[in-house]
Amino acid sequence: MDYDNLTATSSEPQAAADGFRTSQDSGVRYYSRFSVAQRFLHGFLLSTFLGLAMTGLPLRFSSAPWAMNMARAVGGFGTILFFHLFSAVVLTIAFGIHVANLVYRIVSRKEYGLVWGPSSMVPNLKDIQDFIAQIKWFLFRGPKPKFGRYAYWDKVDYWAVFWGMGIIGLSGYAMWFAPFFTRFIPGSWLNIALLIHGEEAILAVGFIFTIHFFNTHLRPDNFPMDLVIFTGRQSEEELKHRHPEEYRKLVESGQLEKLRVEPPPRWLRNFGWLFGGAAILIGLIFLCLMVVAFVSE
């Protein structure tokens, strides 16, 4: 995704800094990108994933000094497990609501563009072409690809959630409700579930706190923070620069002005800076703790 605070007359770093102080973007046009429901969903996913990481890593590396200190601070590993399970339930509910909404929109409202088209998160041939073009651009062998509404890395991030819910979620629930699941599977399979749950969780945490954070916030186009997922709005410069193919189609179809909105208010930007910044900081701290504990095993 994509979203800091460019203005027509400011450099990216300066614009990002200005975005924290004021919402008075004189002369800058803003367009809607994410609905309130989409932003709330992302907020739930972000909060619960952080909760799962902050509680799951101490359980996985329970012999690490920092994990034992954390357990003592909150009343033991039992307390950590309780909040881990609570976060898992909330994440499952949020994920279920998202999937149900997708099915409703596709089946009942016949929004087939969600399955195939420029606004779809389903990978297609253009994503492969964009990936190859991006590699060539990195090697100074071609122009930068013109991305549509979603770049290929956005789709990788999106589908990683489905992979995580399927592999990590099912293995976790199998261990939580062992008496039920062992009616259908051998009890020894729970040992495999424990191994899968722990190792896949490490992979997920590593991916989100490195690849996703970099693609979304830390790459030069977005550094130091991409606010669009918090404000839901994107400046015209951002749209033209990061999604030129989408911008072109919106202009040609006459749909661009229908997306015109007011600039994000100061409080909303400040909330994005504080909430997003705290999430990145917490994520990077636990990433470092995870790496240290992993190499020390």
PDB file of N, CA and C in Angstrom, residues 197-255:
ATOM      1  N   HIS A 197       2.738 -24.700  14.293  1.00  0.00           N
ATOM      2  CA  HIS A 197       2.241 -23.439  14.845  1.00  0.00           C
ATOM      3  C   HIS A 197       3.393 -22.514  15.222  1.00  0.00           C
ATOM      4  N   GLY A 198       4.380 -23.049  15.904  1.00  0.00           N
ATOM      5  CA  GLY A 198       5.496 -22.222  16.351  1.00  0.00           C
ATOM      6  C   GLY A 198       6.370 -21.732  15.218  1.00  0.00           C
ATOM      7  N   GLU A 199       6.728 -22.634  14.290  1.00  0.00           N
ATOM      8  CA  GLU A 199       7.647 -22.244  13.218  1.00  0.00           C
ATOM      9  C   GLU A 199       6.972 -21.334  12.202  1.00  0.00           C
ATOM     10  N   GLU A 200       5.715 -21.613  11.870  1.00  0.00           N
ATOM     11  CA  GLU A 200       5.006 -20.745  10.933  1.00  0.00           C
ATOM     12  C   GLU A 200       4.741 -19.371  11.547  1.00  0.00           C
ATOM     13  N   ALA A 201       4.528 -19.332  12.855  1.00  0.00           N
ATOM     14  CA  ALA A 201       4.338 -18.045  13.526  1.00  0.00           C
ATOM     15  C   ALA A 201       5.613 -17.213  13.463  1.00  0.00           C
ATOM     16  N   ILE A 202       6.759 -17.854  13.638  1.00  0.00           N
ATOM     17  CA  ILE A 202       8.032 -17.141  13.509  1.00  0.00           C
ATOM     18  C   ILE A 202       8.176 -16.579  12.101  1.00  0.00           C
ATOM     19  N   LEU A 203       7.810 -17.380  11.108  1.00  0.00           N
ATOM     20  CA  LEU A 203       7.868 -16.922   9.716  1.00  0.00           C
ATOM     21  C   LEU A 203       6.935 -15.738   9.493  1.00  0.00           C
ATOM     22  N   ALA A 204       5.723 -15.813  10.047  1.00  0.00           N
ATOM     23  CA  ALA A 204       4.749 -14.735   9.869  1.00  0.00           C
ATOM     24  C   ALA A 204       5.219 -13.446  10.526  1.00  0.00           C
ATOM     25  N   VAL A 205       5.716 -13.549  11.750  1.00  0.00           N
ATOM     26  CA  VAL A 205       6.222 -12.364  12.451  1.00  0.00           C
ATOM     27  C   VAL A 205       7.393 -11.759  11.691  1.00  0.00           C
ATOM     28  N   GLY A 206       8.307 -12.607  11.238  1.00  0.00           N
ATOM     29  CA  GLY A 206       9.443 -12.109  10.476  1.00  0.00           C
ATOM     30  C   GLY A 206       9.018 -11.423   9.198  1.00  0.00           C
ATOM     31  N   PHE A 207       8.021 -11.989   8.513  1.00  0.00           N
ATOM     32  CA  PHE A 207       7.544 -11.398   7.258  1.00  0.00           C
ATOM     33  C   PHE A 207       6.870 -10.048   7.496  1.00  0.00           C
ATOM     34  N   ILE A 208       5.943 -10.007   8.446  1.00  0.00           N
ATOM     35  CA  ILE A 208       5.187  -8.774   8.688  1.00  0.00           C
ATOM     36  C   ILE A 208       6.094  -7.658   9.183  1.00  0.00           C
ATOM     37  N   PHE A 209       6.993  -7.975  10.115  1.00  0.00           N
ATOM     38  CA  PHE A 209       7.820  -6.944  10.731  1.00  0.00           C
ATOM     39  C   PHE A 209       9.040  -6.563   9.892  1.00  0.00           C
ATOM     40  N   THR A 210       9.241  -7.209   8.771  1.00  0.00           N
ATOM     41  CA  THR A 210      10.331  -6.818   7.860  1.00  0.00           C
ATOM     42  C   THR A 210       9.770  -6.448   6.494  1.00  0.00           C
ATOM     43  N   ILE A 211       9.287  -7.437   5.742  1.00  0.00           N
ATOM     44  CA  ILE A 211       8.838  -7.208   4.371  1.00  0.00           C
ATOM     45  C   ILE A 211       7.648  -6.253   4.321  1.00  0.00           C
ATOM     46  N   HIS A 212       6.620  -6.547   5.112  1.00  0.00           N
ATOM     47  CA  HIS A 212       5.423  -5.698   5.073  1.00  0.00           C
ATOM     48  C   HIS A 212       5.721  -4.287   5.570  1.00  0.00           C
ATOM     49  N   PHE A 213       6.438  -4.175   6.681  1.00  0.00           N
ATOM     50  CA  PHE A 213       6.783  -2.850   7.190  1.00  0.00           C
ATOM     51  C   PHE A 213       7.590  -2.062   6.166  1.00  0.00           C
ATOM     52  N   PHE A 214       8.528  -2.732   5.499  1.00  0.00           N
ATOM     53  CA  PHE A 214       9.345  -2.031   4.506  1.00  0.00           C
ATOM     54  C   PHE A 214       8.496  -1.605   3.314  1.00  0.00           C
ATOM     55  N   ASN A 215       7.717  -2.524   2.759  1.00  0.00           N
ATOM     56  CA  ASN A 215       6.903  -2.192   1.590  1.00  0.00           C
ATOM     57  C   ASN A 215       5.915  -1.075   1.878  1.00  0.00           C
ATOM     58  N   THR A 216       5.375  -1.065   3.081  1.00  0.00           N
ATOM     59  CA  THR A 216       4.312  -0.123   3.409  1.00  0.00           C
ATOM     60  C   THR A 216       4.826   1.210   3.934  1.00  0.00           C
ATOM     61  N   HIS A 217       5.849   1.185   4.754  1.00  0.00           N
ATOM     62  CA  HIS A 217       6.266   2.410   5.433  1.00  0.00           C
ATOM     63  C   HIS A 217       7.722   2.809   5.211  1.00  0.00           C
ATOM     64  N   LEU A 218       8.616   1.870   5.133  1.00  0.00           N
ATOM     65  CA  LEU A 218      10.035   2.190   5.243  1.00  0.00           C
ATOM     66  C   LEU A 218      10.763   2.322   3.916  1.00  0.00           C
ATOM     67  N   ARG A 219      10.109   2.003   2.793  1.00  0.00           N
ATOM     68  CA  ARG A 219      10.777   2.215   1.513  1.00  0.00           C
ATOM     69  C   ARG A 219      10.802   3.711   1.207  1.00  0.00           C
ATOM     70  N   PRO A 220      11.726   4.174   0.372  1.00  0.00           N
ATOM     71  CA  PRO A 220      11.913   5.618   0.163  1.00  0.00           C
ATOM     72  C   PRO A 220      10.642   6.369  -0.212  1.00  0.00           C
ATOM     73  N   ASP A 221       9.759   5.769  -1.013  1.00  0.00           N
ATOM     74  CA  ASP A 221       8.532   6.454  -1.425  1.00  0.00           C
ATOM     75  C   ASP A 221       7.622   6.780  -0.251  1.00  0.00           C
ATOM     76  N   ASN A 222       7.689   5.997   0.808  1.00  0.00           N
ATOM     77  CA  ASN A 222       6.745   6.128   1.918  1.00  0.00           C
ATOM     78  C   ASN A 222       7.362   6.599   3.224  1.00  0.00           C
ATOM     79  N   PHE A 223       8.668   6.491   3.360  1.00  0.00           N
ATOM     80  CA  PHE A 223       9.347   6.779   4.619  1.00  0.00           C
ATOM     81  C   PHE A 223       9.030   8.196   5.097  1.00  0.00           C
ATOM     82  N   PRO A 224       8.787   8.409   6.401  1.00  0.00           N
ATOM     83  CA  PRO A 224       8.871   7.413   7.481  1.00  0.00           C
ATOM     84  C   PRO A 224       7.541   6.736   7.816  1.00  0.00           C
ATOM     85  N   MET A 225       6.436   7.216   7.223  1.00  0.00           N
ATOM     86  CA  MET A 225       5.146   6.616   7.565  1.00  0.00           C
ATOM     87  C   MET A 225       4.157   6.844   6.427  1.00  0.00           C
ATOM     88  N   ASP A 226       3.438   5.802   6.083  1.00  0.00           N
ATOM     89  CA  ASP A 226       2.375   5.879   5.091  1.00  0.00           C
ATOM     90  C   ASP A 226       1.046   5.945   5.827  1.00  0.00           C
ATOM     91  N   LEU A 227       0.363   7.061   5.725  1.00  0.00           N
ATOM     92  CA  LEU A 227      -0.812   7.302   6.558  1.00  0.00           C
ATOM     93  C   LEU A 227      -2.129   6.908   5.912  1.00  0.00           C
ATOM     94  N   VAL A 228      -2.128   6.488   4.656  1.00  0.00           N
ATOM     95  CA  VAL A 228      -3.386   6.314   3.946  1.00  0.00           C
ATOM     96  C   VAL A 228      -4.292   5.263   4.584  1.00  0.00           C
ATOM     97  N   ILE A 229      -3.736   4.223   5.183  1.00  0.00           N
ATOM     98  CA  ILE A 229      -4.568   3.199   5.796  1.00  0.00           C
ATOM     99  C   ILE A 229      -5.219   3.715   7.072  1.00  0.00           C
ATOM    100  N   PHE A 230      -4.714   4.804   7.634  1.00  0.00           N
ATOM    101  CA  PHE A 230      -5.302   5.414   8.830  1.00  0.00           C
ATOM    102  C   PHE A 230      -6.255   6.552   8.471  1.00  0.00           C
ATOM    103  N   THR A 231      -5.914   7.344   7.456  1.00  0.00           N
ATOM    104  CA  THR A 231      -6.772   8.464   7.054  1.00  0.00           C
ATOM    105  C   THR A 231      -7.778   8.059   5.993  1.00  0.00           C
ATOM    106  N   GLY A 232      -7.464   7.043   5.209  1.00  0.00           N
ATOM    107  CA  GLY A 232      -8.339   6.621   4.123  1.00  0.00           C
ATOM    108  C   GLY A 232      -8.268   7.509   2.907  1.00  0.00           C
ATOM    109  N   ARG A 233      -7.371   8.522   2.935  1.00  0.00           N
ATOM    110  CA  ARG A 233      -7.313   9.510   1.856  1.00  0.00           C
ATOM    111  C   ARG A 233      -5.902   9.629   1.315  1.00  0.00           C
ATOM    112  N   GLN A 234      -5.830   9.998   0.052  1.00  0.00           N
ATOM    113  CA  GLN A 234      -4.560  10.048  -0.651  1.00  0.00           C
ATOM    114  C   GLN A 234      -4.522  11.297  -1.517  1.00  0.00           C
ATOM    115  N   SER A 235      -3.395  11.997  -1.489  1.00  0.00           N
ATOM    116  CA  SER A 235      -3.271  13.204  -2.301  1.00  0.00           C
ATOM    117  C   SER A 235      -3.171  12.842  -3.773  1.00  0.00           C
ATOM    118  N   GLU A 236      -3.465  13.810  -4.618  1.00  0.00           N
ATOM    119  CA  GLU A 236      -3.386  13.569  -6.061  1.00  0.00           C
ATOM    120  C   GLU A 236      -1.965  13.228  -6.479  1.00  0.00           C
ATOM    121  N   GLU A 237      -0.974  13.875  -5.863  1.00  0.00           N
ATOM    122  CA  GLU A 237       0.419  13.575  -6.189  1.00  0.00           C
ATOM    123  C   GLU A 237       0.764  12.131  -5.842  1.00  0.00           C
ATOM    124  N   GLU A 238       0.297  11.685  -4.693  1.00  0.00           N
ATOM    125  CA  GLU A 238       0.541  10.297  -4.295  1.00  0.00           C
ATOM    126  C   GLU A 238      -0.098   9.330  -5.280  1.00  0.00           C
ATOM    127  N   LEU A 239      -1.334   9.618  -5.638  1.00  0.00           N
ATOM    128  CA  LEU A 239      -2.055   8.745  -6.560  1.00  0.00           C
ATOM    129  C   LEU A 239      -1.357   8.678  -7.908  1.00  0.00           C
ATOM    130  N   LYS A 240      -0.933   9.814  -8.425  1.00  0.00           N
ATOM    131  CA  LYS A 240      -0.252   9.852  -9.724  1.00  0.00           C
ATOM    132  C   LYS A 240       1.103   9.164  -9.661  1.00  0.00           C
ATOM    133  N   HIS A 241       1.805   9.334  -8.560  1.00  0.00           N
ATOM    134  CA  HIS A 241       3.162   8.806  -8.447  1.00  0.00           C
ATOM    135  C   HIS A 241       3.172   7.308  -8.166  1.00  0.00           C
ATOM    136  N   ARG A 242       2.279   6.846  -7.296  1.00  0.00           N
ATOM    137  CA  ARG A 242       2.327   5.453  -6.857  1.00  0.00           C
ATOM    138  C   ARG A 242       1.382   4.530  -7.600  1.00  0.00           C
ATOM    139  N   HIS A 243       0.329   5.099  -8.161  1.00  0.00           N
ATOM    140  CA  HIS A 243      -0.648   4.288  -8.889  1.00  0.00           C
ATOM    141  C   HIS A 243      -0.981   4.960 -10.224  1.00  0.00           C
ATOM    142  N   PRO A 244       0.008   5.168 -11.060  1.00  0.00           N
ATOM    143  CA  PRO A 244      -0.225   5.911 -12.304  1.00  0.00           C
ATOM    144  C   PRO A 244      -1.252   5.257 -13.220  1.00  0.00           C
ATOM    145  N   GLU A 245      -1.285   3.942 -13.257  1.00  0.00           N
ATOM    146  CA  GLU A 245      -2.247   3.253 -14.127  1.00  0.00           C
ATOM    147  C   GLU A 245      -3.664   3.455 -13.617  1.00  0.00           C
ATOM    148  N   GLU A 246      -3.851   3.380 -12.314  1.00  0.00           N
ATOM    149  CA  GLU A 246      -5.172   3.631 -11.737  1.00  0.00           C
ATOM    150  C   GLU A 246      -5.581   5.077 -11.961  1.00  0.00           C
ATOM    151  N   TYR A 247      -4.657   6.006 -11.773  1.00  0.00           N
ATOM    152  CA  TYR A 247      -4.955   7.427 -11.971  1.00  0.00           C
ATOM    153  C   TYR A 247      -5.393   7.680 -13.407  1.00  0.00           C
ATOM    154  N   ARG A 248      -4.679   7.100 -14.356  1.00  0.00           N
ATOM    155  CA  ARG A 248      -5.012   7.300 -15.772  1.00  0.00           C
ATOM    156  C   ARG A 248      -6.420   6.803 -16.069  1.00  0.00           C
ATOM    157  N   LYS A 249      -6.766   5.627 -15.573  1.00  0.00           N
ATOM    158  CA  LYS A 249      -8.085   5.065 -15.839  1.00  0.00           C
ATOM    159  C   LYS A 249      -9.192   5.882 -15.178  1.00  0.00           C
ATOM    160  N   LEU A 250      -8.925   6.386 -13.977  1.00  0.00           N
ATOM    161  CA  LEU A 250      -9.924   7.211 -13.296  1.00  0.00           C
ATOM    162  C   LEU A 250     -10.176   8.509 -14.051  1.00  0.00           C
ATOM    163  N   VAL A 251      -9.119   9.110 -14.573  1.00  0.00           N
ATOM    164  CA  VAL A 251      -9.264  10.349 -15.342  1.00  0.00           C
ATOM    165  C   VAL A 251     -10.025  10.078 -16.632  1.00  0.00           C
ATOM    166  N   GLU A 252      -9.638   9.032 -17.343  1.00  0.00           N
ATOM    167  CA  GLU A 252     -10.270   8.718 -18.629  1.00  0.00           C
ATOM    168  C   GLU A 252     -11.742   8.351 -18.474  1.00  0.00           C
ATOM    169  N   SER A 253     -12.090   7.703 -17.373  1.00  0.00           N
ATOM    170  CA  SER A 253     -13.479   7.292 -17.153  1.00  0.00           C
ATOM    171  C   SER A 253     -14.327   8.380 -16.517  1.00  0.00           C
ATOM    172  N   GLY A 254     -13.692   9.470 -16.085  1.00  0.00           N
ATOM    173  CA  GLY A 254     -14.418  10.544 -15.431  1.00  0.00           C
ATOM    174  C   GLY A 254     -14.818  10.237 -14.002  1.00  0.00           C
ATOM    175  N   GLN A 255     -14.213   9.208 -13.407  1.00  0.00           N
ATOM    176  CA  GLN A 255     -14.565   8.796 -12.047  1.00  0.00           C
ATOM    177  C   GLN A 255     -13.723   9.469 -10.972  1.00  0.00           C
TER     178      GLN A 255
END
